[in-house]
Coordinates of C-alpha atoms (C1' of nucleotides) in Angstrom, one line a residue:
Chain A
M90 CA 37.4 6.8 88.2
S91 CA 34.4 4.6 88.8
N92 CA 35.3 4.0 92.5
Y93 CA 33.6 6.7 94.6
E94 CA 31.1 6.8 97.4
E95 CA 27.5 6.1 97.1
N96 CA 26.3 9.6 97.6
T97 CA 28.5 11.0 94.8
K98 CA 27.4 8.2 92.6
E99 CA 23.8 9.4 93.0
I100 CA 24.8 12.9 92.2
V101 CA 26.6 11.6 89.1
D102 CA 23.8 9.4 87.9
S103 CA 21.3 12.1 88.4
F104 CA 23.3 14.6 86.4
I105 CA 23.7 12.1 83.6
E106 CA 19.9 11.5 83.5
Q107 CA 19.3 15.2 83.6
M108 CA 21.7 16.0 80.8
G109 CA 19.8 13.4 78.8
M110 CA 16.6 15.2 79.3
I111 CA 18.1 18.6 78.7
T112 CA 19.6 17.5 75.4
Q113 CA 16.4 15.7 74.4
S114 CA 14.5 18.9 74.8
E115 CA 17.0 20.5 72.5
G116 CA 16.3 18.0 69.8
L117 CA 19.0 15.4 70.1
P118 CA 18.5 11.8 71.3
R119 CA 18.5 11.3 75.0
I120 CA 21.4 8.9 74.8
A121 CA 23.6 11.5 73.2
G122 CA 22.9 13.8 76.2
K123 CA 23.8 11.0 78.6
I124 CA 27.0 10.4 76.8
I125 CA 27.8 14.1 77.1
G126 CA 26.8 14.0 80.7
L127 CA 29.2 11.1 81.4
L128 CA 32.1 12.6 79.6
L129 CA 31.6 16.0 81.5
I130 CA 31.2 14.6 85.0
E131 CA 33.8 11.8 85.0
S132 CA 37.2 12.4 83.7
G133 CA 37.8 10.4 80.5
P134 CA 38.6 9.3 78.1
F135 CA 36.0 6.6 78.0
S136 CA 36.3 3.6 75.9
F137 CA 33.4 2.5 73.7
S138 CA 32.8 -0.5 76.0
D139 CA 32.9 1.6 79.1
I140 CA 30.2 3.9 77.8
A141 CA 28.0 1.0 76.9
A142 CA 28.5 -0.6 80.4
R143 CA 28.3 2.5 82.3
L144 CA 25.2 3.9 80.7
Q145 CA 23.7 0.4 80.3
I146 CA 23.0 0.9 76.6
S147 CA 23.6 -1.2 73.5
R148 CA 26.8 -1.0 71.5
G149 CA 24.7 -0.1 68.5
S150 CA 23.4 3.0 70.4
V151 CA 27.0 3.9 71.4
S152 CA 28.1 3.7 67.8
T153 CA 25.1 5.8 66.5
N154 CA 25.3 8.5 69.1
T155 CA 29.1 8.9 69.4
R156 CA 29.1 9.2 65.7
L157 CA 26.4 11.9 65.9
L158 CA 28.2 13.8 68.6
E159 CA 31.5 13.5 66.7
N160 CA 30.0 14.9 63.6
L161 CA 28.7 17.8 65.7
S162 CA 32.2 18.3 67.0
V163 CA 31.0 18.0 70.5
I164 CA 33.1 15.0 71.4
E165 CA 36.3 13.6 69.8
R166 CA 37.5 10.0 69.2
V167 CA 41.0 9.3 70.5
S168 CA 43.2 6.4 70.7
K169 CA 45.4 5.4 73.7
L170 CA 48.8 4.1 73.4
G171 CA 48.9 0.4 74.2
E172 CA 45.1 0.0 74.3
R173 CA 42.8 -1.5 71.7
G174 CA 39.6 0.3 70.8
D175 CA 38.4 3.8 70.5
F176 CA 38.1 6.3 73.3
F177 CA 36.0 9.4 73.5
Q178 CA 36.3 12.7 75.3
M179 CA 34.8 16.1 75.1
S180 CA 36.2 18.1 72.3
Q181 CA 38.0 21.3 72.7
D182 CA 35.3 23.7 71.7
P183 CA 32.3 21.5 72.2
Y184 CA 29.6 24.1 71.9
M185 CA 31.0 26.2 69.2
K186 CA 29.9 24.0 66.4
L187 CA 26.4 23.7 67.8
L188 CA 26.2 27.5 67.6
Q189 CA 27.6 27.6 64.1
G190 CA 25.0 25.0 63.0
S191 CA 22.3 27.1 64.5
M192 CA 23.6 30.1 62.8
Q193 CA 23.5 28.4 59.4
R194 CA 19.9 27.5 59.9
M195 CA 19.0 31.1 60.9
S196 CA 20.9 32.5 57.9
K197 CA 19.0 30.2 55.5
A198 CA 15.7 31.2 57.1
S199 CA 16.5 34.8 56.9
Q200 CA 17.4 34.4 53.2
T201 CA 14.2 32.6 52.4
I202 CA 12.1 35.4 54.0
K203 CA 14.1 38.1 52.2
E204 CA 13.5 36.5 48.9
A205 CA 9.8 36.1 49.5
R206 CA 9.6 39.7 50.6
N207 CA 11.3 41.0 47.5
A208 CA 9.2 38.9 45.2
L209 CA 5.9 40.3 46.5
P210 CA 4.1 43.0 44.6
D211 CA 4.9 46.4 45.9
S212 CA 1.3 46.9 46.9
W213 CA 1.5 44.3 49.5
Q214 CA 2.8 46.7 52.1
A215 CA 1.4 45.1 55.2
S216 CA 2.7 41.7 54.3
Q217 CA 6.2 43.1 53.5
K218 CA 6.2 44.8 56.8
R219 CA 5.5 41.6 58.6
L220 CA 8.1 39.7 56.7
E221 CA 10.6 42.5 57.3
A222 CA 10.0 42.1 61.0
L223 CA 10.6 38.4 60.8
E224 CA 13.8 38.8 58.8
Q225 CA 15.0 41.4 61.3
F226 CA 14.4 38.9 64.0
Y227 CA 16.6 36.3 62.4
T228 CA 19.2 38.9 61.4
E229 CA 19.5 40.2 65.0
Y230 CA 19.6 36.7 66.3
L231 CA 22.5 35.9 64.0
K232 CA 24.4 39.0 65.1
S233 CA 23.7 38.0 68.7
T234 CA 25.0 34.5 68.2
Q235 CA 28.1 35.8 66.6
K236 CA 28.7 38.0 69.5
L237 CA 28.2 35.1 71.8
I238 CA 30.8 33.1 70.1
K239 CA 33.2 35.9 70.4
T240 CA 32.5 36.3 74.1
L241 CA 33.0 32.6 74.8
Y242 CA 36.0 31.9 72.7
S243 CA 38.1 35.0 73.1
K244 CA 38.4 34.5 76.8
E245 CA 40.8 31.6 76.7
Chain B
M1310 CA -7.3 39.0 49.6
S1311 CA -7.2 35.6 48.0
N1312 CA -7.7 37.1 44.6
Y1313 CA -4.4 37.8 43.0
E1314 CA -2.4 36.8 39.9
E1315 CA -1.0 33.3 39.3
N1316 CA 2.6 34.3 39.7
T1317 CA 2.0 35.9 43.1
K1318 CA 0.1 32.9 44.2
E1319 CA 3.2 30.7 43.5
I1320 CA 5.4 33.0 45.6
V1321 CA 2.8 32.9 48.4
D1322 CA 2.4 29.1 48.3
S1323 CA 6.1 28.6 48.2
F1324 CA 6.6 30.9 51.1
I1325 CA 4.0 29.1 53.1
E1326 CA 5.7 25.7 52.4
Q1327 CA 9.1 27.0 53.3
M1328 CA 7.9 28.5 56.5
G1329 CA 6.5 25.0 57.3
M1330 CA 9.9 23.5 56.7
I1331 CA 11.7 26.2 58.7
T1332 CA 9.5 25.8 61.7
Q1333 CA 9.7 22.1 61.5
S1334 CA 13.4 22.2 61.7
E1335 CA 12.9 24.3 64.8
G1336 CA 10.9 21.6 66.4
L1337 CA 7.4 22.6 65.8
P1338 CA 4.8 20.8 63.6
R1339 CA 5.0 21.8 60.0
I1340 CA 1.4 22.8 60.0
A1341 CA 2.1 25.3 62.7
G1342 CA 4.7 26.8 60.4
K1343 CA 2.4 26.9 57.5
I1344 CA -0.2 28.7 59.5
I1345 CA 2.4 31.3 60.5
G1346 CA 3.5 31.7 56.9
L1347 CA -0.1 32.3 55.9
L1348 CA -0.8 34.8 58.6
L1349 CA 2.4 36.7 57.7
I1350 CA 2.1 36.8 54.0
E1351 CA -1.6 37.4 53.5
S1352 CA -3.2 40.1 55.6
G1353 CA -5.7 38.6 58.0
P1354 CA -7.4 38.0 60.2
F1355 CA -8.2 34.5 59.0
S1356 CA -11.1 32.4 60.1
F1357 CA -10.7 28.9 61.3
S1358 CA -12.4 27.6 58.2
D1359 CA -10.4 29.8 55.9
I1360 CA -7.2 28.4 57.3
A1361 CA -8.4 24.8 56.9
A1362 CA -9.5 25.5 53.3
R1363 CA -6.6 27.6 52.3
L1364 CA -3.9 25.2 53.6
Q1365 CA -5.9 22.1 52.7
I1366 CA -5.7 20.6 56.2
S1367 CA -8.2 19.0 58.5
R1368 CA -10.2 21.1 61.0
G1369 CA -8.6 19.0 63.8
S1370 CA -5.2 20.0 62.7
V1371 CA -6.3 23.7 62.7
S1372 CA -7.6 23.4 66.2
T1373 CA -4.5 21.6 67.5
N1374 CA -2.0 23.9 65.8
T1375 CA -3.8 27.2 66.5
R1376 CA -4.0 26.3 70.1
L1377 CA -0.3 25.5 70.2
L1378 CA 0.6 28.8 68.6
E1379 CA -1.8 30.7 70.7
N1380 CA -0.2 29.1 73.8
L1381 CA 3.2 30.3 72.5
S1382 CA 1.7 33.8 72.0
V1383 CA 2.8 33.7 68.4
I1384 CA -0.8 34.2 67.1
E1385 CA -3.9 35.5 68.8
R1386 CA -7.5 34.6 68.5
V1387 CA -9.9 37.5 67.7
S1388 CA -13.6 37.9 67.0
K1389 CA -15.1 40.1 64.3
L1390 CA -18.2 42.1 64.7
G1391 CA -21.1 40.5 62.9
E1392 CA -19.2 37.4 62.2
R1393 CA -19.5 33.9 63.7
G1394 CA -16.5 32.0 64.6
D1395 CA -12.9 32.6 65.6
F1396 CA -10.3 34.5 63.6
F1397 CA -6.6 34.4 64.0
Q1398 CA -3.8 36.9 63.3
M1399 CA -0.2 37.3 64.3
S1400 CA 0.1 38.5 67.8
Q1401 CA 1.8 41.8 68.7
D1402 CA 5.2 40.5 69.7
P1403 CA 5.2 37.1 68.1
Y1404 CA 8.7 36.3 68.6
M1405 CA 9.3 37.6 72.1
K1406 CA 7.5 34.8 73.8
L1407 CA 9.5 32.2 71.8
L1408 CA 12.7 33.9 73.1
Q1409 CA 11.4 34.0 76.6
G1410 CA 10.5 30.3 76.5
S1411 CA 14.0 29.5 75.2
M1412 CA 15.5 31.5 78.0
Q1413 CA 13.5 29.6 80.6
R1414 CA 14.8 26.3 79.3
M1415 CA 18.4 27.7 79.4
S1416 CA 17.9 29.0 82.9
K1417 CA 16.7 25.7 84.1
A1418 CA 19.7 23.9 82.4
S1419 CA 22.1 26.3 83.9
Q1420 CA 20.7 25.7 87.3
T1421 CA 20.8 22.0 86.9
I1422 CA 24.5 22.1 86.0
K1423 CA 25.3 24.5 88.8
E1424 CA 23.7 22.3 91.3
A1425 CA 25.6 19.2 90.1
R1426 CA 28.8 21.2 90.1
N1427 CA 28.3 22.3 93.7
A1428 CA 27.4 18.8 94.9
L1429 CA 30.6 17.3 93.6
P1430 CA 33.5 16.5 95.9
D1431 CA 36.0 19.3 95.9
S1432 CA 38.6 16.9 94.6
W1433 CA 36.8 16.6 91.3
Q1434 CA 38.6 19.6 89.8
A1435 CA 38.6 18.6 86.2
S1436 CA 34.9 17.6 86.3
Q1437 CA 34.0 21.0 87.9
K1438 CA 35.9 22.9 85.4
R1439 CA 34.1 21.2 82.6
L1440 CA 30.7 21.8 84.2
E1441 CA 31.7 25.4 84.9
A1442 CA 32.4 25.9 81.2
L1443 CA 29.0 24.5 80.2
E1444 CA 27.3 26.6 82.8
Q1445 CA 29.0 29.6 81.5
F1446 CA 27.9 28.8 78.0
Y1447 CA 24.2 28.8 79.1
T1448 CA 24.8 31.9 81.2
E1449 CA 26.3 33.9 78.3
Y1450 CA 23.6 32.5 76.0
L1451 CA 21.0 33.8 78.4
K1452 CA 22.6 37.2 78.6
S1453 CA 22.8 37.3 74.8
T1454 CA 19.1 36.5 74.5
Q1455 CA 18.2 39.2 76.9
K1456 CA 20.1 41.7 74.8
L1457 CA 18.4 40.4 71.7
I1458 CA 15.0 41.1 73.2
K1459 CA 16.1 44.6 74.1
T1460 CA 17.4 45.3 70.7
L1461 CA 14.2 44.0 69.0
Y1462 CA 11.7 45.5 71.3
S1463 CA 13.0 48.8 72.2
K1464 CA 13.1 50.0 68.7
E1465 CA 9.3 50.5 68.2
Chain C
dT1060 C1' 44.7 -21.6 64.0
dT1061 C1' 40.8 -20.6 67.0
dA1062 C1' 38.7 -17.6 70.1
dT1063 C1' 37.8 -13.1 71.5
dT1064 C1' 37.3 -8.3 71.0
dT1065 C1' 35.8 -4.2 68.6
dG1066 C1' 32.8 -1.1 66.1
dT1067 C1' 29.4 -1.1 62.5
dT1068 C1' 25.4 -2.4 60.2
dC1069 C1' 21.0 -4.5 59.9
dA1070 C1' 16.3 -6.1 60.9
dG1071 C1' 13.0 -5.6 64.0
dT1072 C1' 10.3 -3.3 67.7
dA1073 C1' 8.3 0.3 70.4
dA1074 C1' 7.2 4.8 71.3
dA1075 C1' 6.2 9.3 70.0
dG1076 C1' 4.5 12.7 67.0
dA1077 C1' 1.7 14.3 63.2
dC1078 C1' -2.3 14.2 60.9
dT1079 C1' -6.9 12.5 59.4
dA1080 C1' -12.0 11.8 59.4
dA1081 C1' -15.6 11.3 62.2
dA1082 C1' -18.2 12.0 66.2
dC1083 C1' -19.7 15.2 69.4
dA1084 C1' -21.7 19.3 71.7
dA1085 C1' -22.7 24.1 71.6
dG1086 C1' -24.3 27.9 69.1
dT1087 C1' -26.6 30.0 65.1
dT1088 C1' -29.5 30.3 61.1
dG1089 C1' -33.5 29.4 58.2
Chain D
dC5 C1' -37.9 23.1 65.2
dA6 C1' -34.5 21.2 62.0
dA7 C1' -30.5 22.1 59.6
dC8 C1' -26.2 24.0 59.6
dT9 C1' -22.0 25.8 61.4
dT10 C1' -18.2 25.8 64.5
dG11 C1' -14.4 24.2 67.2
dT12 C1' -12.9 20.4 70.0
dT13 C1' -12.1 15.7 70.9
dT14 C1' -11.4 10.9 69.8
dA15 C1' -9.9 6.8 67.6
dG16 C1' -7.3 5.4 64.1
dT17 C1' -3.4 5.5 60.8
dC18 C1' 1.0 6.6 59.2
dT19 C1' 5.6 8.2 59.6
dT20 C1' 9.6 9.0 61.9
dT21 C1' 12.8 8.3 65.5
dA22 C1' 15.1 5.9 69.0
dC23 C1' 16.8 1.9 70.5
dT24 C1' 17.8 -3.1 70.8
dG25 C1' 20.0 -7.7 69.9
dA26 C1' 22.2 -10.2 66.5
dA27 C1' 25.0 -10.6 62.5
dC28 C1' 29.0 -9.2 60.4
dA29 C1' 33.8 -8.2 59.3
dA30 C1' 38.2 -6.7 60.8
dA31 C1' 41.7 -6.8 64.2
dT32 C1' 43.9 -8.9 68.1
dA33 C1' 45.1 -12.2 71.6
dA34 C1' 45.8 -16.9 73.1

DNA sequence: TTATTTGTTCAGTAAAGACTAAACAAGTTG
DNA sequence: CAACTTGTTTAGTCTTTACTGAACAAATAA
C-alpha cells in the first residue's frame, strides 16, 4: 500500500499535510490531523511503527496522538492475527463523537447563561434580553447539531 | 450602572468569569470572553477605560481583544456625543459572523477533501469512499449551519 | 539467556499564545 | 504651552502546548 507512483505520492502527502492544518485550526494537534489523513487516504490498518515511519514523527508523538484520537472515538486500536503490536484504523462513526462532545459544551454554556439570566434582578430587562438571545443561539445550535447527527447516521 | 447590590455583583462577576472560560474553550482568549460577558450583562456602551478598570486588565489587552472582537463583528466601536474616547457595545448580529467564519472554514476543508478525492487513482476505491464520507460530513454541517442562521435571523 | 521489539512515560526544548507595563504618538483640556 | 488622556505598539515575561529523544518495562524472538 505504500508502493505507488510519484504523482500519487504527492497527492497523498499533500492531503496528509492539509489534514494536519485543518485539524489544527479546529483545535487539535497537527500530528493528530496527519494521522487521520493517513488513515483516511491509505487503506489500513496501520501499525504503530508504520505511522511513526510514514509520518516521520517520534514514537512518543504517535503514542500521545493515537491515544487522544482513540479517546475521541475517531480511530480505533485493533490487533492483527499473527502480528505483534497495535494497529490503528478509522473508527466506525468517526465524527459522531466529535459532534457529541461539541454538543456537551454547548449544553453547558447554555445552562450557564440561563442560570445567570434567572439570577438577575427583574429590572435588568435589557441584560436579560441579551442573555436570552445568547441562550437561544446555543439552544438552536444544539438542535441543529442533533439534526445533523440524525441526517448523517440514519443514512447507512 | 455599576451601582448595584452586593449579591447582584457576585452574579455579574461570576457570569463574566464563566463567559471567559466558555469563550476560551472555543478557542478565543479568555479576556475576549470576559469583555463579551461584561457587554452582555451590563448595559453599555462601555468606554475603553471602563473595560480596563472593570475587568482589571491592562489597556494593551483591551486594545488587542476589542480589536479581535471587532474584527469578528461581535462587538462594535461607537462614539458618544460630547465624550472623548471610544466606546464598545455588542454588535447587532453578534453571532452571525462567527457562524459565517465557521462556514468558511468548513467550506474550505470540504473543498480540500474533494480535490484530493478527485485526484486519487480510480482504483483507490476504499480511500475515496472514506474521503467522500468526510466530505459529506462537512457538506451537511455547512447546510446545517445555513439553516441555523436562517432560523436565528429570520425571527426578528 | 540475551537481544530485540513495542508502547508508554519522562525530562527537556522550542514555539506559540496570552498578558503585562512602559513607551509612544496623537488629541484634548486646563 | 504644559499636562493629561487615549489607544496602539513594543519588549518582555509567563504559561501552555506540542514535540522530541531517551529511558523504561513488558513481551517476544533468536
